[in-house]
PDB file of C-alpha atoms in Angstrom:
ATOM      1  CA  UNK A   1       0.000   0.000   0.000  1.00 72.00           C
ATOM      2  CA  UNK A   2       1.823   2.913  -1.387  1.00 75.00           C
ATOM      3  CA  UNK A   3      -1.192   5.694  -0.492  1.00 87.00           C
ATOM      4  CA  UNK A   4      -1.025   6.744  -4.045  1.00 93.00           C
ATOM      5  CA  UNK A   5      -4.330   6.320  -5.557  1.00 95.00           C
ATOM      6  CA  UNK A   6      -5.836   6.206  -9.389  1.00 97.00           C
ATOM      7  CA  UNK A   7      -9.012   6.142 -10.678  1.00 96.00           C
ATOM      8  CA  UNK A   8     -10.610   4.974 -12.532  1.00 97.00           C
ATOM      9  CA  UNK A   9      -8.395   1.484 -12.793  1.00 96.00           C
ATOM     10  CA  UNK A  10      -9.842   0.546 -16.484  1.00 96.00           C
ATOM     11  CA  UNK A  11     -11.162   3.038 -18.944  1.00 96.00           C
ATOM     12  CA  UNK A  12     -12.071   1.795 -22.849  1.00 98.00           C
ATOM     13  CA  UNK A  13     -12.232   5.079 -25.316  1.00 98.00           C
ATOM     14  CA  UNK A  14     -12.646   5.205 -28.991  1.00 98.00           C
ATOM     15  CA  UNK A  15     -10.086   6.879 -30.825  1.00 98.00           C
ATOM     16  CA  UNK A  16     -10.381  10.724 -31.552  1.00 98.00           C
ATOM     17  CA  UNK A  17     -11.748  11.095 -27.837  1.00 98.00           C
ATOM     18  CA  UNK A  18     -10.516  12.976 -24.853  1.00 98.00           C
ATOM     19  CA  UNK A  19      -9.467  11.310 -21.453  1.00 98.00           C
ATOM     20  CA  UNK A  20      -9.106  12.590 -17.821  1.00 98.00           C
ATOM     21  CA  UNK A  21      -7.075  10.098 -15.575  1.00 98.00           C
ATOM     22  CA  UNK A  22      -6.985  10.851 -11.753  1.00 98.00           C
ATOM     23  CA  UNK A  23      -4.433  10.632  -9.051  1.00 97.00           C
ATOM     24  CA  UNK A  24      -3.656  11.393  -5.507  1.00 95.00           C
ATOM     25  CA  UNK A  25      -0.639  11.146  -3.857  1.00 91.00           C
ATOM     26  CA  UNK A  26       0.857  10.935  -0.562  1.00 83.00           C
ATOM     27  CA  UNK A  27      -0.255  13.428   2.015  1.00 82.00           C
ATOM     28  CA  UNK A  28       2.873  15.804   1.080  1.00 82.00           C
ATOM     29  CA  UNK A  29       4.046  14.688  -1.175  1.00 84.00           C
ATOM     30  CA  UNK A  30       4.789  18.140  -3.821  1.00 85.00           C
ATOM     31  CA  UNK A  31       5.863  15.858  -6.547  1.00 88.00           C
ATOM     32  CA  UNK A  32       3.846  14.178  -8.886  1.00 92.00           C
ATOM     33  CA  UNK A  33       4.832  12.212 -12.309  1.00 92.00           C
ATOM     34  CA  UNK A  34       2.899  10.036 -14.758  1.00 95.00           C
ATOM     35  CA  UNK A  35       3.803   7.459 -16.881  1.00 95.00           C
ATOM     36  CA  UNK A  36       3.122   5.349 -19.619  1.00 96.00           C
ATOM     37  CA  UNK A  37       3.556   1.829 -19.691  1.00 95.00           C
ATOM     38  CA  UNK A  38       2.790  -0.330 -22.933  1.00 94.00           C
ATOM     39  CA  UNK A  39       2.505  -3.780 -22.717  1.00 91.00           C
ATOM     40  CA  UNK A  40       6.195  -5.642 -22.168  1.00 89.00           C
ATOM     41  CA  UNK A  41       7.963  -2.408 -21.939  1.00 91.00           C
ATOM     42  CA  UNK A  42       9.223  -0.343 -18.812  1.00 92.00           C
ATOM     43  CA  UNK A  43       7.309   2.688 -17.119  1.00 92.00           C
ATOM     44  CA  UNK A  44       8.460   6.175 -19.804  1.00 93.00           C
ATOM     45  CA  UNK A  45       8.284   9.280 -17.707  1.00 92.00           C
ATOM     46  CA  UNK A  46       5.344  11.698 -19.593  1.00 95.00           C
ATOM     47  CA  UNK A  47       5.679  14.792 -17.227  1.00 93.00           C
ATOM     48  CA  UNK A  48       6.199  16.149 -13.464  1.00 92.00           C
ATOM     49  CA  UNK A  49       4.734  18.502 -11.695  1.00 92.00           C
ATOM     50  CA  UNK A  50       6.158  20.085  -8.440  1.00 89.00           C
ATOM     51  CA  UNK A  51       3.673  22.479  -6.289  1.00 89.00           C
ATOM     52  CA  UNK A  52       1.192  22.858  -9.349  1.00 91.00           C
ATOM     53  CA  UNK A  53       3.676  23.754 -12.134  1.00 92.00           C
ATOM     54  CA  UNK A  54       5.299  21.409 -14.732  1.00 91.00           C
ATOM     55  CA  UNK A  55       8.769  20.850 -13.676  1.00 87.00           C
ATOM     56  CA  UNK A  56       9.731  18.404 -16.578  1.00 89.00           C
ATOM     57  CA  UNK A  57       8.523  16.817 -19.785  1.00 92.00           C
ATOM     58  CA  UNK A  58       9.631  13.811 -21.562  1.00 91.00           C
ATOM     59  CA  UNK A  59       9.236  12.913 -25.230  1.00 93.00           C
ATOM     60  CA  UNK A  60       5.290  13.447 -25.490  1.00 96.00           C
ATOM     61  CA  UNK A  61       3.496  15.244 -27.552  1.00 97.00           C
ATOM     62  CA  UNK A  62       0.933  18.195 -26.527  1.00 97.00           C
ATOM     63  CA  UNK A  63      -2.086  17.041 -26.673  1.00 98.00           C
ATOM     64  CA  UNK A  64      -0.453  15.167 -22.796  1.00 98.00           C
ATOM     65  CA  UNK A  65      -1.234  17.444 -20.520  1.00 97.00           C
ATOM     66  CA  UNK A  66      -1.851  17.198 -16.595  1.00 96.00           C
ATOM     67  CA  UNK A  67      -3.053  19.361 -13.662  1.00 96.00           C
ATOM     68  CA  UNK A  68      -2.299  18.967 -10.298  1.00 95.00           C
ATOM     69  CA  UNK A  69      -4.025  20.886  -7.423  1.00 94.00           C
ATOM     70  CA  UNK A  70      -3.047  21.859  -3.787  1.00 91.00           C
ATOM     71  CA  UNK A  71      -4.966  19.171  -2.125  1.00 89.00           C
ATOM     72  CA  UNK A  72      -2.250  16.518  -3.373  1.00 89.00           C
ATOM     73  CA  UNK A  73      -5.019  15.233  -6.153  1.00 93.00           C
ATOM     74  CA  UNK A  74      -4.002  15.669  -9.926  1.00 96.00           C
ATOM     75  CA  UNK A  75      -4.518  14.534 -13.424  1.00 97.00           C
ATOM     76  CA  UNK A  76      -3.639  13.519 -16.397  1.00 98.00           C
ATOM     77  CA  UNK A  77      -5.587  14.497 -19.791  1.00 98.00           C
ATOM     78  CA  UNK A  78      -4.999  13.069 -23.105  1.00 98.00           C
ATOM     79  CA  UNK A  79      -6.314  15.075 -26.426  1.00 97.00           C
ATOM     80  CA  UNK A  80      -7.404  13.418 -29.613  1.00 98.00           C
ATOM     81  CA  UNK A  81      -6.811   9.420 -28.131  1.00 98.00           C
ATOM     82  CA  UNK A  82      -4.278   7.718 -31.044  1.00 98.00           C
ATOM     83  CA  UNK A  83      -4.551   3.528 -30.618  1.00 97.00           C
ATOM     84  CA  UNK A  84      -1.435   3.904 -29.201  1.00 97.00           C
ATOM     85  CA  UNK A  85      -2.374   5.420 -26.283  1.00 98.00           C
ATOM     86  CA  UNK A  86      -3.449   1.869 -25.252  1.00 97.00           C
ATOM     87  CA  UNK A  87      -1.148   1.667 -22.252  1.00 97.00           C
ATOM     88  CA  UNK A  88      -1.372   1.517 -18.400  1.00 97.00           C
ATOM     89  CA  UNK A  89      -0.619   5.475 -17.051  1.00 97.00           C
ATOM     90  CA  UNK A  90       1.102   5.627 -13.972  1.00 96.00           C
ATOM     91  CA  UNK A  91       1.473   8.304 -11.231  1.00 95.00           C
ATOM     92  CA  UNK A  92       4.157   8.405  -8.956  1.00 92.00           C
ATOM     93  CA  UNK A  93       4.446  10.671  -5.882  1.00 89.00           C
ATOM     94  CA  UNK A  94       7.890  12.266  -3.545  1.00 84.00           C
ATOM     95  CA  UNK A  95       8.713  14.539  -1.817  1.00 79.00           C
ATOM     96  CA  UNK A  96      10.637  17.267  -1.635  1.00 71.00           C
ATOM     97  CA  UNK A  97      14.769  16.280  -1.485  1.00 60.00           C
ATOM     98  CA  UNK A  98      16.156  16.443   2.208  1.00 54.00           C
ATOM     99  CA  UNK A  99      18.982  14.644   2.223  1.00 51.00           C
ATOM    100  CA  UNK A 100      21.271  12.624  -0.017  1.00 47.00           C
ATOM    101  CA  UNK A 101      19.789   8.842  -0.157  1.00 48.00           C
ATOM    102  CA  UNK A 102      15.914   7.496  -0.231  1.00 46.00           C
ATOM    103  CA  UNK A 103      14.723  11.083  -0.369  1.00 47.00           C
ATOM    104  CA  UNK A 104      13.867  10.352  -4.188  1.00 61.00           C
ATOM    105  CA  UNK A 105      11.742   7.369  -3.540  1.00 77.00           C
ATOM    106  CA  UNK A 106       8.468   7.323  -5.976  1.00 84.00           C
ATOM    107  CA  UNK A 107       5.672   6.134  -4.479  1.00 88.00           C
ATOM    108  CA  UNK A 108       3.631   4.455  -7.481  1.00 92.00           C
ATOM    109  CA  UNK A 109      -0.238   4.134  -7.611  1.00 94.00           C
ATOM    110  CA  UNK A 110      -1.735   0.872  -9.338  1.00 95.00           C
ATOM    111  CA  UNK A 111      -2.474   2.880 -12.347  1.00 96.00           C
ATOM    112  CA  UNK A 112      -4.919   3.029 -15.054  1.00 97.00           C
ATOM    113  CA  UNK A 113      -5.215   0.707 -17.823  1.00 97.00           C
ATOM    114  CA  UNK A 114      -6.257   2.491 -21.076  1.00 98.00           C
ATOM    115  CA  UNK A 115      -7.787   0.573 -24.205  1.00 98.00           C
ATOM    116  CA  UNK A 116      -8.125   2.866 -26.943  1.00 98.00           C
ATOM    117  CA  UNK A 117     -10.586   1.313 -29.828  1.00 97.00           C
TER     118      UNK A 117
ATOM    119  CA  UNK B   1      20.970   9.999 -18.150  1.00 55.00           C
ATOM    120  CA  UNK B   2      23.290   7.012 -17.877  1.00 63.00           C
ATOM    121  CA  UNK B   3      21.887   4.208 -20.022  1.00 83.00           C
ATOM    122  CA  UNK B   4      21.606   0.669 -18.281  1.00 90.00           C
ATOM    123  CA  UNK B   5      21.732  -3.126 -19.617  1.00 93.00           C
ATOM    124  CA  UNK B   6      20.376  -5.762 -17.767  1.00 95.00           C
ATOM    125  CA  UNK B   7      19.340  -9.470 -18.621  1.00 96.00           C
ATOM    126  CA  UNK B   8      15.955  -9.618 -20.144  1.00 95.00           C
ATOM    127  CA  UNK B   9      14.885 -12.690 -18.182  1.00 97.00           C
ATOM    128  CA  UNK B  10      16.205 -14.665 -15.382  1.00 97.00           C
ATOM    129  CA  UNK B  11      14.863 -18.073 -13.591  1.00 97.00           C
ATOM    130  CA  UNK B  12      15.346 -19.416 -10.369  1.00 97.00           C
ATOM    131  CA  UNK B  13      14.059 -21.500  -7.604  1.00 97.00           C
ATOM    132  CA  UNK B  14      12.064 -21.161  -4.500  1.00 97.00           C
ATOM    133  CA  UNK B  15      14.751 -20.686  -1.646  1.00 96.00           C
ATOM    134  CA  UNK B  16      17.608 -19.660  -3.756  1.00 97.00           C
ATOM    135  CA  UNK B  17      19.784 -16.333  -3.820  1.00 97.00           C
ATOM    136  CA  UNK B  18      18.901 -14.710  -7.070  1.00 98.00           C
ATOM    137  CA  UNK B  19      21.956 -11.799  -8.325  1.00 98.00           C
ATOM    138  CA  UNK B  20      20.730  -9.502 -11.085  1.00 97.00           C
ATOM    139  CA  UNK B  21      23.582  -7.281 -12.773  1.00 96.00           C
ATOM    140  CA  UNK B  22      23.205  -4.067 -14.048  1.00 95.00           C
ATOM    141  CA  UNK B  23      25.680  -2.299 -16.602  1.00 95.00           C
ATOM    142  CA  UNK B  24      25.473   1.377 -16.397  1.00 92.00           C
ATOM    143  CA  UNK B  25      29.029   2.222 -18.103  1.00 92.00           C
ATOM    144  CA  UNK B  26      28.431   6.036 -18.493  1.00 90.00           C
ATOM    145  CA  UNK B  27      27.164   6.384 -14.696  1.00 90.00           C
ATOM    146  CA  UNK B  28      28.439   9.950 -13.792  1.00 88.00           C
ATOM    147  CA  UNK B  29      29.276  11.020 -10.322  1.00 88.00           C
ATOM    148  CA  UNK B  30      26.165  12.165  -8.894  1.00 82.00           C
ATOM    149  CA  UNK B  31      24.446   9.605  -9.973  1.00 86.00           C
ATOM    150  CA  UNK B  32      22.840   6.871  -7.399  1.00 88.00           C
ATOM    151  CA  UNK B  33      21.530   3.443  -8.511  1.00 90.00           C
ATOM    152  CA  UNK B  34      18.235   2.541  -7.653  1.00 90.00           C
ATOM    153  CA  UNK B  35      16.013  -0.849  -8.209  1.00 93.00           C
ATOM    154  CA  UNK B  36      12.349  -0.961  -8.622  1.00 94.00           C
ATOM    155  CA  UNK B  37      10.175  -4.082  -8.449  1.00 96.00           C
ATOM    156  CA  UNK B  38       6.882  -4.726 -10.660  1.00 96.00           C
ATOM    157  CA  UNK B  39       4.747  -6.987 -10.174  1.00 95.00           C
ATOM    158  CA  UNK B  40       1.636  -7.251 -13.464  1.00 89.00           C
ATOM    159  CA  UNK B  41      -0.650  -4.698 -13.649  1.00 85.00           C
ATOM    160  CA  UNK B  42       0.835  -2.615 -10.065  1.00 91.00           C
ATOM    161  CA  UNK B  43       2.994   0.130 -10.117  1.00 93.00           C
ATOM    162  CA  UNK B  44       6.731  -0.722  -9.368  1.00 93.00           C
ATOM    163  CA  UNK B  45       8.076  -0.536  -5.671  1.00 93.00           C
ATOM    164  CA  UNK B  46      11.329   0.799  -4.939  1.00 91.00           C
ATOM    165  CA  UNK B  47      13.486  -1.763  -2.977  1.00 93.00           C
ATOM    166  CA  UNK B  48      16.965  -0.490  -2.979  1.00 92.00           C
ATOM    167  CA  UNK B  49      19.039   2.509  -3.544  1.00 90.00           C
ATOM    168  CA  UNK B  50      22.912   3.051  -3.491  1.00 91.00           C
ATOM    169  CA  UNK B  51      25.912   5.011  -4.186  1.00 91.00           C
ATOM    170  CA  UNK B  52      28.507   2.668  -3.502  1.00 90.00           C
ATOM    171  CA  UNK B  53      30.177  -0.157  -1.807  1.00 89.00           C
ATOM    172  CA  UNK B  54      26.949  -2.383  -0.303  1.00 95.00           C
ATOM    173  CA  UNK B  55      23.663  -1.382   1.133  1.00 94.00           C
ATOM    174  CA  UNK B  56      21.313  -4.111   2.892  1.00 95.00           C
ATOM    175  CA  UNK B  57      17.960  -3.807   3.803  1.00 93.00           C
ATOM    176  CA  UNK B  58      15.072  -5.902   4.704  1.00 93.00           C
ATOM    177  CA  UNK B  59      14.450  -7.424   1.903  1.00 93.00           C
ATOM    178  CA  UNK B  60      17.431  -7.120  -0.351  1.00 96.00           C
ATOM    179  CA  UNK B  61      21.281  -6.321  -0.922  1.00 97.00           C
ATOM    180  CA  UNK B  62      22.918  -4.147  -3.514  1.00 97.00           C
ATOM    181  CA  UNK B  63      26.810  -4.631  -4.028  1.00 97.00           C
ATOM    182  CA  UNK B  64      28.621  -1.747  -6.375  1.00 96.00           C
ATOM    183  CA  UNK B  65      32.096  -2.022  -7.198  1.00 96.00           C
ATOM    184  CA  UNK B  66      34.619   0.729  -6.757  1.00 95.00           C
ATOM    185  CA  UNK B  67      34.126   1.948 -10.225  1.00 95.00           C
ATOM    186  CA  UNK B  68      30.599   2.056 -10.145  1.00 95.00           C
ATOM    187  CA  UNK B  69      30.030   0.754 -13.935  1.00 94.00           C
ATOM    188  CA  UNK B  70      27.865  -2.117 -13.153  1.00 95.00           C
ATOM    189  CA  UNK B  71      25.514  -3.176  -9.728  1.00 96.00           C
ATOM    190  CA  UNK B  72      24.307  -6.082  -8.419  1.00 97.00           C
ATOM    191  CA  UNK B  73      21.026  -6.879  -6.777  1.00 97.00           C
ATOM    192  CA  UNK B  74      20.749  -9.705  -4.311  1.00 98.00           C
ATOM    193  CA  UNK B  75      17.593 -11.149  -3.424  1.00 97.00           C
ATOM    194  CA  UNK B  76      18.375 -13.741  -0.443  1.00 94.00           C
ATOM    195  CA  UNK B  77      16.423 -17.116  -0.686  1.00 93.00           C
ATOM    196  CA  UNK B  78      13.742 -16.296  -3.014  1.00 96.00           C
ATOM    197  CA  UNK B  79       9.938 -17.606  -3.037  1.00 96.00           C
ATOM    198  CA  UNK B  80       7.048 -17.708  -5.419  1.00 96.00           C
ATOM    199  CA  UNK B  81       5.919 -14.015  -4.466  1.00 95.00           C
ATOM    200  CA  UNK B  82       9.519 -12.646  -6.024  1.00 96.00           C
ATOM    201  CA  UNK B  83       8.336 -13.026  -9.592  1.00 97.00           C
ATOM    202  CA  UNK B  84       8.644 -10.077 -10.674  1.00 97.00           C
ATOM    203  CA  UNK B  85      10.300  -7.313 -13.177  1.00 97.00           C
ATOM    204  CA  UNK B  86      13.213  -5.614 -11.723  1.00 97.00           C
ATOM    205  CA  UNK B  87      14.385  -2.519 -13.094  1.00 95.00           C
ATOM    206  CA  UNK B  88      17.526  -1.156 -12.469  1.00 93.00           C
ATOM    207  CA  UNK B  89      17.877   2.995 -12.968  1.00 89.00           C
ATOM    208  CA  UNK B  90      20.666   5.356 -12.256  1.00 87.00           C
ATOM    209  CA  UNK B  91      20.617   8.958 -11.801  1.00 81.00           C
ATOM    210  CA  UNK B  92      21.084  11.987 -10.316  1.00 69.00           C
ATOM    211  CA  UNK B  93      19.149  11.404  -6.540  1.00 57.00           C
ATOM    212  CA  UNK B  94      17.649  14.984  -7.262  1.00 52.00           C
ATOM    213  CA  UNK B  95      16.115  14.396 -10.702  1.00 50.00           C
ATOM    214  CA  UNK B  96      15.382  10.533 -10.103  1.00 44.00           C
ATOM    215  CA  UNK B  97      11.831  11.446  -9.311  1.00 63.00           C
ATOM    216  CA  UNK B  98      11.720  11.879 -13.155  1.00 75.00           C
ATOM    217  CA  UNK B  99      12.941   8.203 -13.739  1.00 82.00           C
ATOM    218  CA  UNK B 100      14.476   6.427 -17.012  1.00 82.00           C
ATOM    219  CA  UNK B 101      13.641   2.941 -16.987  1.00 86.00           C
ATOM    220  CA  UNK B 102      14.986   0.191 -19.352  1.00 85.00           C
ATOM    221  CA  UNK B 103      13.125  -2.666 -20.065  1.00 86.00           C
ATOM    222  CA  UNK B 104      14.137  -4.604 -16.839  1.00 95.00           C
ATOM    223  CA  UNK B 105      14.552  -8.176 -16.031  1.00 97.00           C
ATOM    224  CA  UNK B 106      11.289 -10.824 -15.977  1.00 97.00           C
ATOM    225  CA  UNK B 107      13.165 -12.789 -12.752  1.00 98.00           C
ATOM    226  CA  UNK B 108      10.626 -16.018 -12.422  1.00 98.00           C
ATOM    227  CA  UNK B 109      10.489 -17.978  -9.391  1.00 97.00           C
ATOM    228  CA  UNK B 110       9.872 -21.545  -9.792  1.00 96.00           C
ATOM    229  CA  UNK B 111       8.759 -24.093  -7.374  1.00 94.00           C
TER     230      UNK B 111
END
C-alpha cells in the first residue's frame, strides 16, 4: 500500500476522444509524475509537476497534458486518443529532497489501464 | 541519463539467492543506482538505492564495485511471491523522481 491512488483502474475510449485520468498522492508529497507503460515495456516518464507547475517533460506530444491541485489530487488528460495510447498510465508521488539517499523514492499508484478502440 | 543493460529474463528457484547485474558504463558522479520491483498490472516498488560499496535492507542487498560501472542486486532465498520485473535505474538522486527505466529483467520464481 503505497497511499497513491488512481481512478478509474480501467477506462475503454474510442479513438479521436478525450481522457481525464486521476491521481492522488501521498499526504505531502509536492511531486507528482505520470507514466506510460505499454505492454512488455518499462514505465516512460510523460511529465512532473512540483507544487502545481510542470517541472519536466519527456518525449510526449501536446495534446499530454496534466493538472495537479493543492490538495495533493491531480490529473492527467490526453487530447485526440491515437490507438497507441493503449497503455497503463502511472502516477508516482515524492517529496521534496532532504537529504542525499531514499529522499527520491516514488511512491507508485496501481495505475490506469487504457484501451483505446 | 546514464543508459543501463540488464538481462531480459532470469529463472530461479524457491529458496535460492537470485543476483541480477546491471551495466550502467556512463554512470556519472552524482548519480545513485536505484532498483524498482513490478509486479503485473501494479505500479513498481522501490526496494533499494545506493551510491557505492553495499547497502542491505530488509528485503534485499545491492553490491557496487569501486568503479561504479555495473551493480548487483541480491535477493536472499527467493519464493514464489519474487516473480517479478526488476528494473535497475541510475541517476542523479535529485532528478530521479523523473525516472528512465529500461526494459528490466522478468526474474521467475519456480517451485
Amino acid at each position: 500500500e503505497t497511499g497513491v491512488t488512481q481512478s478509474p483502474t480501467h477506462l475503454i475510449k474510442t479513438r479521436g476522444q478525450q481522457v481525464t485520468l486521476r491521481c492522488s498522492s501521498q499526504s505531502g508529497h509536492n511531486t507528482v509524475s505520470w507514466y506510460q507503460q505499454a505492454l512488455g515495456q518499462g514505465p516512460q516518464f510523460i511529465f512532473q509537476y512540483y507544487r502545481e507547475e510542470e517541472n519536466g517533460r519527456g518525449n510526449f506530444p501536446p495534446r499530454f497534458s496534466g493538472l495537479q491541485f493543492p490538495n495533493y489530487s491531480s490529473e492527467l488528460n490526453v487530447n485526440a486518443l491515437e490507438l497507441d495510447d493503449s497503455a497503463l498510465y502511472l502516477c508516482a508521488s515524492s517529496g521534496d529532497r532532504q537529504g542525499a539517499m531514499r529522499d527520491t523514492e516514488a511512491f507508485f499508484g496501481q495505475g490506469t489501464r487504457l484501451t483505446v478502440v | 541519463l546514464a543508459k543501463t543493460t540488464q538481462p531480459i529474463s532470469m529463472d530461479s528457484y524457491e529458496g535460492q539467492e537470485v543476483n541480477i547485474t546491471c551495466s550502467h558504463n556512463n554512470i556519472a558522479t552524482n548519480d545513485y543506482i536505484t532498483w524498482y520491483q513490478q509486479f503485473p498490472s501494479q505500479g513498481p516498488r522501490f526496494i533499494i538505492q545506493g551510491y557505492k560499496t553495499k547497502v542491505t535492507n530488509e528485503v534485499a542487498s545491492l553490491f557496487i564495485p569501486a568503479d561504479r560501472k555495473s551493480s548487483t542486486l541480491s535477493l536472499p532465498r527467493v519464493s514464489l511471491s519474487d516473480t517479478a520485473v526488476y528494473y535497475c535505474l541510475v541517476g542523479d538522486a535529485g532528478s530521479a523522481r523523473q525516472l528512465t527505466f529500461g526494459s528490466g529483467t522478468q526474474l521467475t520464481v519456480l517451485p
